[in-house]
Amino acid sequence: MQLFRPICWVLILIFLSFCSKDDLEKNIIKENSLELQVLEAYEEGLKSLNEGDALFAAKKFNEAETLFPQSEWAPKSALMAAYSYYAQDYYLDSIAELERFKRVYPFYKNMDYVYYLLGLNWYEQIIDEKKDLETIINAKENFIFLIINYPNTEYALDAEFKVALIDDVLASKEMYIGRYYLQKKKWIPAINRFKNVIDEYDTTTYTEEALYRLVETYYKIGLIDEAKKYANLLGYNYLSSKWYEKSYILFNENFENKLINTIKKDKKNKKSFLKKFKSLFD
């Protein structure tokens, strides 16, 4: 009886080893089969994308991801689904895919591309400076994140260029509102908008005009020293600018008007004096 027990254990171990080996082989076959299905779905997605059917392509890429979530093809497929939507201007669908990607694959090696594509999706929805700011701000946030966290990538350079264009749009919006306030003689809100351009968007094409509008606004409300301060700043940085020329004319016109009024007053006084002088001889 004692001899029988060790033999039983040996037989059980042998049986288990055969079962484990069999299960392992089955798992390998299953994984190979899944990978083939993934590749097939992925290839179908690529073909549909090349043929211009973005929606079906995205569906096949999502299918490839779902079939084998643990494979290296899963994140690639998810990214391709997002790109498929973007390629045909389905921006909101692409953004949803990319936001999901960030949650599911936070450590993916090509996250720089994820943020770049997110930025592009928002950026290409920008219409003009008078529309909703959501697209502008979201585009800038994603590009800035990319520039800060992935500065040496090929996407960072283009992101910097696009951020400069976005700042131009934001500055344009500030100028648009500032001019409106100026027209309505709402001096303080107008000044605040023009100062925002100088403080936040000083590298844009609107800086010169913003400086001039500050000169103009301060001049109109009688704060001549403040007007001169911004006129000097405008002249120091943009001496050949048309906006400096306009500020110069603004002050010069005032001087000429004062001179003309003085001359008219002198002429009037002179006529009065001559009349009084002539009366002495009447």
Short mmCIF file of C-alpha atoms in Angstrom, two decimals:
data_model
loop_
_atom_site.label_atom_id
_atom_site.label_comp_id
_atom_site.label_asym_id
_atom_site.label_seq_id
_atom_site.Cartn_x
_atom_site.Cartn_y
_atom_site.Cartn_z
CA MET A 1 0.00 0.00 0.00
CA GLN A 2 2.85 2.35 0.87
CA LEU A 3 4.52 1.58 -2.46
CA PHE A 4 1.31 2.36 -4.34
CA ARG A 5 1.11 5.97 -3.14
CA PRO A 6 4.35 7.24 -4.76
CA ILE A 7 3.35 5.56 -8.02
CA CYS A 8 -0.03 7.36 -7.90
CA TRP A 9 1.67 10.70 -7.40
CA VAL A 10 4.01 10.08 -10.31
CA LEU A 11 1.09 9.14 -12.55
CA ILE A 12 -0.86 12.25 -11.49
CA LEU A 13 2.14 14.48 -12.22
CA ILE A 14 2.63 12.89 -15.62
CA PHE A 15 -1.06 13.34 -16.40
CA LEU A 16 -0.99 16.99 -15.33
CA SER A 17 2.13 17.66 -17.38
CA PHE A 18 0.42 16.24 -20.47
CA CYS A 19 -2.69 18.34 -19.74
CA SER A 20 -0.62 21.51 -19.26
CA LYS A 21 1.29 20.90 -22.45
CA ASP A 22 -1.95 20.25 -24.30
CA ASP A 23 -3.56 23.42 -22.88
CA LEU A 24 -0.47 25.44 -23.78
CA GLU A 25 -0.57 24.18 -27.34
CA LYS A 26 -4.26 24.98 -27.56
CA ASN A 27 -3.63 28.51 -26.25
CA ILE A 28 -0.84 29.05 -28.77
CA ILE A 29 -3.08 27.83 -31.60
CA LYS A 30 -5.88 30.07 -30.34
CA GLU A 31 -3.57 33.11 -30.12
CA ASN A 32 -2.18 32.45 -33.59
CA SER A 33 -5.70 32.17 -34.94
CA LEU A 34 -6.73 35.43 -33.24
CA GLU A 35 -3.67 37.22 -34.55
CA LEU A 36 -4.51 36.09 -38.07
CA GLN A 37 -8.05 37.41 -37.63
CA VAL A 38 -6.66 40.69 -36.30
CA LEU A 39 -4.33 41.06 -39.28
CA GLU A 40 -7.15 40.26 -41.64
CA ALA A 41 -9.43 42.90 -40.08
CA TYR A 42 -6.56 45.41 -40.05
CA GLU A 43 -5.81 44.82 -43.74
CA GLU A 44 -9.49 45.25 -44.57
CA GLY A 45 -9.45 48.53 -42.68
CA LEU A 46 -6.43 49.79 -44.63
CA LYS A 47 -8.01 48.80 -47.92
CA SER A 48 -11.28 50.59 -47.08
CA LEU A 49 -9.38 53.67 -45.93
CA ASN A 50 -7.45 53.82 -49.20
CA GLU A 51 -10.73 53.49 -51.09
CA GLY A 52 -12.20 56.45 -49.18
CA ASP A 53 -14.66 54.55 -46.99
CA ALA A 54 -13.54 55.95 -43.65
CA LEU A 55 -16.50 54.74 -41.62
CA PHE A 56 -16.10 51.11 -42.66
CA ALA A 57 -12.34 51.40 -42.18
CA ALA A 58 -12.81 52.66 -38.61
CA LYS A 59 -15.22 49.79 -37.96
CA LYS A 60 -12.66 47.20 -39.13
CA PHE A 61 -9.87 48.78 -37.08
CA ASN A 62 -12.09 48.73 -33.99
CA GLU A 63 -12.88 45.10 -34.74
CA ALA A 64 -9.16 44.29 -34.95
CA GLU A 65 -8.59 45.92 -31.57
CA THR A 66 -11.50 44.09 -29.93
CA LEU A 67 -10.50 40.66 -31.28
CA PHE A 68 -7.16 40.61 -29.45
CA PRO A 69 -6.85 43.50 -26.94
CA GLN A 70 -3.57 42.13 -25.53
CA SER A 71 -1.75 42.07 -28.85
CA GLU A 72 0.60 44.75 -30.15
CA TRP A 73 -1.90 45.36 -32.95
CA ALA A 74 -4.60 46.61 -30.56
CA PRO A 75 -3.23 50.15 -29.96
CA LYS A 76 -2.20 50.45 -33.62
CA SER A 77 -5.73 49.54 -34.69
CA ALA A 78 -7.27 52.03 -32.22
CA LEU A 79 -5.04 54.80 -33.60
CA MET A 80 -5.92 53.90 -37.17
CA ALA A 81 -9.62 54.07 -36.30
CA ALA A 82 -9.09 57.60 -34.97
CA TYR A 83 -7.11 58.55 -38.07
CA SER A 84 -9.81 57.13 -40.36
CA TYR A 85 -12.41 59.44 -38.81
CA TYR A 86 -10.03 62.41 -39.02
CA ALA A 87 -9.19 61.72 -42.68
CA GLN A 88 -12.84 62.21 -43.66
CA ASP A 89 -13.46 65.17 -41.29
CA TYR A 90 -15.41 63.19 -38.70
CA TYR A 91 -13.64 65.26 -36.08
CA LEU A 92 -15.82 64.51 -33.05
CA ASP A 93 -15.63 60.74 -33.68
CA SER A 94 -11.85 60.97 -34.03
CA ILE A 95 -11.57 63.00 -30.82
CA ALA A 96 -13.70 60.45 -28.94
CA GLU A 97 -11.45 57.61 -30.17
CA LEU A 98 -8.29 59.48 -29.15
CA GLU A 99 -9.60 60.37 -25.70
CA ARG A 100 -10.47 56.69 -25.18
CA PHE A 101 -7.00 55.76 -26.44
CA LYS A 102 -5.41 57.98 -23.77
CA ARG A 103 -7.34 56.13 -21.07
CA VAL A 104 -6.74 52.60 -22.37
CA TYR A 105 -3.12 52.94 -23.57
CA PRO A 106 -1.57 55.72 -21.42
CA PHE A 107 1.99 54.36 -21.85
CA TYR A 108 1.92 53.77 -25.59
CA LYS A 109 5.25 54.62 -27.23
CA ASN A 110 3.75 57.02 -29.80
CA MET A 111 1.71 59.25 -27.50
CA ASP A 112 3.24 62.29 -29.23
CA TYR A 113 1.23 61.39 -32.32
CA VAL A 114 -1.94 60.97 -30.24
CA TYR A 115 -1.70 64.55 -28.92
CA TYR A 116 -0.75 65.87 -32.36
CA LEU A 117 -3.78 64.23 -33.96
CA LEU A 118 -6.00 65.53 -31.15
CA GLY A 119 -4.66 69.03 -31.76
CA LEU A 120 -5.30 68.72 -35.50
CA ASN A 121 -8.89 67.59 -34.93
CA TRP A 122 -9.62 70.72 -32.89
CA TYR A 123 -7.47 73.00 -35.05
CA GLU A 124 -9.24 72.15 -38.29
CA GLN A 125 -12.60 73.06 -36.75
CA ILE A 126 -11.52 76.67 -36.19
CA ILE A 127 -13.69 78.95 -38.32
CA ASP A 128 -12.89 82.52 -37.29
CA GLU A 129 -12.22 84.65 -34.23
CA LYS A 130 -15.89 85.51 -33.71
CA LYS A 131 -17.01 81.89 -33.16
CA ASP A 132 -16.94 79.71 -30.05
CA LEU A 133 -13.53 79.56 -28.39
CA GLU A 134 -13.74 75.86 -27.47
CA THR A 135 -12.05 74.60 -30.64
CA ILE A 136 -9.30 77.24 -30.44
CA ILE A 137 -8.49 76.61 -26.78
CA ASN A 138 -8.56 72.80 -27.06
CA ALA A 139 -6.31 72.87 -30.11
CA LYS A 140 -3.81 75.11 -28.33
CA GLU A 141 -3.85 73.00 -25.14
CA ASN A 142 -3.04 69.79 -27.00
CA PHE A 143 -0.29 71.40 -29.08
CA ILE A 144 1.25 73.04 -26.00
CA PHE A 145 1.19 69.70 -24.15
CA LEU A 146 2.93 68.11 -27.13
CA ILE A 147 5.60 70.84 -27.32
CA ILE A 148 6.36 70.65 -23.57
CA ASN A 149 6.36 66.87 -23.18
CA TYR A 150 7.69 65.77 -26.59
CA PRO A 151 9.91 68.70 -27.68
CA ASN A 152 12.26 66.74 -29.91
CA THR A 153 9.67 65.00 -32.04
CA GLU A 154 8.80 65.75 -35.65
CA TYR A 155 5.31 66.83 -34.56
CA ALA A 156 6.49 69.47 -32.06
CA LEU A 157 7.86 71.78 -34.78
CA ASP A 158 4.55 71.86 -36.66
CA ALA A 159 2.71 72.27 -33.35
CA GLU A 160 4.76 75.41 -32.59
CA PHE A 161 3.84 76.84 -35.97
CA LYS A 162 0.15 76.14 -35.39
CA VAL A 163 0.23 77.64 -31.89
CA ALA A 164 1.55 80.87 -33.44
CA LEU A 165 -1.39 80.86 -35.87
CA ILE A 166 -3.82 80.14 -33.03
CA ASP A 167 -2.41 83.09 -31.05
CA ASP A 168 -3.06 85.27 -34.09
CA VAL A 169 -6.70 84.13 -34.07
CA LEU A 170 -7.03 84.81 -30.33
CA ALA A 171 -5.40 88.23 -30.70
CA SER A 172 -7.74 88.96 -33.59
CA LYS A 173 -10.71 88.18 -31.36
CA GLU A 174 -9.41 90.50 -28.64
CA MET A 175 -8.93 93.28 -31.20
CA TYR A 176 -12.40 92.75 -32.63
CA ILE A 177 -14.01 93.12 -29.20
CA GLY A 178 -11.70 96.01 -28.27
CA ARG A 179 -12.63 97.96 -31.39
CA TYR A 180 -16.31 97.38 -30.64
CA TYR A 181 -15.90 98.80 -27.12
CA LEU A 182 -13.93 101.73 -28.50
CA GLN A 183 -16.68 102.51 -31.00
CA LYS A 184 -19.26 102.40 -28.18
CA LYS A 185 -17.02 104.68 -26.04
CA LYS A 186 -16.61 102.00 -23.38
CA TRP A 187 -13.08 103.07 -22.66
CA ILE A 188 -12.02 100.76 -19.82
CA PRO A 189 -13.17 97.47 -21.45
CA ALA A 190 -11.51 98.61 -24.68
CA ILE A 191 -8.23 99.34 -22.88
CA ASN A 192 -8.32 95.93 -21.16
CA ARG A 193 -8.76 94.11 -24.48
CA PHE A 194 -5.91 95.99 -26.16
CA LYS A 195 -3.65 95.36 -23.16
CA ASN A 196 -4.47 91.63 -23.35
CA VAL A 197 -3.06 91.57 -26.88
CA ILE A 198 0.18 93.21 -25.71
CA ASP A 199 0.53 91.01 -22.61
CA GLU A 200 -0.60 87.64 -23.99
CA TYR A 201 -0.02 87.79 -27.75
CA ASP A 202 2.93 90.15 -28.18
CA THR A 203 4.45 88.06 -31.00
CA THR A 204 1.37 88.32 -33.22
CA THR A 205 0.67 90.68 -36.09
CA TYR A 206 -1.83 92.62 -33.96
CA THR A 207 0.63 94.03 -31.43
CA GLU A 208 1.28 97.23 -33.40
CA GLU A 209 -2.39 98.05 -33.79
CA ALA A 210 -3.08 97.24 -30.13
CA LEU A 211 -0.43 99.78 -29.10
CA TYR A 212 -1.92 102.39 -31.40
CA ARG A 213 -5.45 101.75 -30.08
CA LEU A 214 -4.15 102.33 -26.55
CA VAL A 215 -2.63 105.63 -27.70
CA GLU A 216 -5.92 106.56 -29.36
CA THR A 217 -8.11 105.55 -26.40
CA TYR A 218 -6.00 107.26 -23.74
CA TYR A 219 -5.79 110.34 -25.92
CA LYS A 220 -9.58 110.49 -26.31
CA ILE A 221 -10.20 110.33 -22.56
CA GLY A 222 -7.58 112.99 -21.87
CA LEU A 223 -4.83 110.84 -20.34
CA ILE A 224 -2.15 112.36 -22.54
CA ASP A 225 0.84 111.07 -20.57
CA GLU A 226 -0.42 107.48 -20.89
CA ALA A 227 -1.07 108.04 -24.58
CA LYS A 228 2.49 109.35 -25.03
CA LYS A 229 3.90 106.35 -23.14
CA TYR A 230 2.33 103.88 -25.56
CA ALA A 231 3.19 106.08 -28.54
CA ASN A 232 6.86 106.01 -27.48
CA LEU A 233 6.68 102.24 -27.05
CA LEU A 234 5.15 101.93 -30.51
CA GLY A 235 7.82 104.16 -32.01
CA TYR A 236 10.66 102.33 -30.25
CA ASN A 237 9.57 98.89 -31.52
CA TYR A 238 7.80 99.72 -34.78
CA LEU A 239 9.21 103.01 -36.01
CA SER A 240 8.36 102.33 -39.65
CA SER A 241 4.87 101.00 -38.86
CA LYS A 242 1.76 102.66 -40.28
CA TRP A 243 0.35 102.54 -36.76
CA TYR A 244 3.21 104.67 -35.42
CA GLU A 245 2.58 107.08 -38.26
CA LYS A 246 -1.08 107.29 -37.25
CA SER A 247 -0.16 107.97 -33.62
CA TYR A 248 2.27 110.68 -34.75
CA ILE A 249 -0.48 112.27 -36.85
CA LEU A 250 -2.84 112.07 -33.86
CA PHE A 251 -0.53 114.17 -31.71
CA ASN A 252 0.61 116.37 -34.57
CA GLU A 253 -2.98 117.07 -35.63
CA ASN A 254 -3.72 118.21 -32.10
CA PHE A 255 -0.72 120.54 -32.21
CA GLU A 256 -1.79 121.96 -35.58
CA ASN A 257 -5.36 122.49 -34.36
CA LYS A 258 -4.08 124.37 -31.33
CA LEU A 259 -1.82 126.46 -33.54
CA ILE A 260 -4.68 127.27 -35.93
CA ASN A 261 -6.95 128.24 -33.03
CA THR A 262 -4.22 130.46 -31.59
CA ILE A 263 -3.70 132.18 -34.94
CA LYS A 264 -7.45 132.73 -35.32
CA LYS A 265 -7.60 134.14 -31.81
CA ASP A 266 -4.65 136.46 -32.52
CA LYS A 267 -6.29 137.67 -35.72
CA LYS A 268 -9.51 138.36 -33.86
CA ASN A 269 -7.63 140.24 -31.17
CA LYS A 270 -5.74 142.17 -33.82
CA LYS A 271 -8.99 143.27 -35.53
CA SER A 272 -10.40 144.35 -32.20
CA PHE A 273 -7.24 146.30 -31.40
CA LEU A 274 -7.25 148.05 -34.81
CA LYS A 275 -10.88 149.00 -34.37
CA LYS A 276 -10.15 150.52 -30.99
CA PHE A 277 -7.05 152.27 -32.36
CA LYS A 278 -8.99 153.80 -35.27
CA SER A 279 -11.66 155.08 -32.91
CA LEU A 280 -9.08 157.36 -31.35
CA PHE A 281 -8.94 159.40 -34.53
CA ASP A 282 -12.68 159.65 -35.19
#
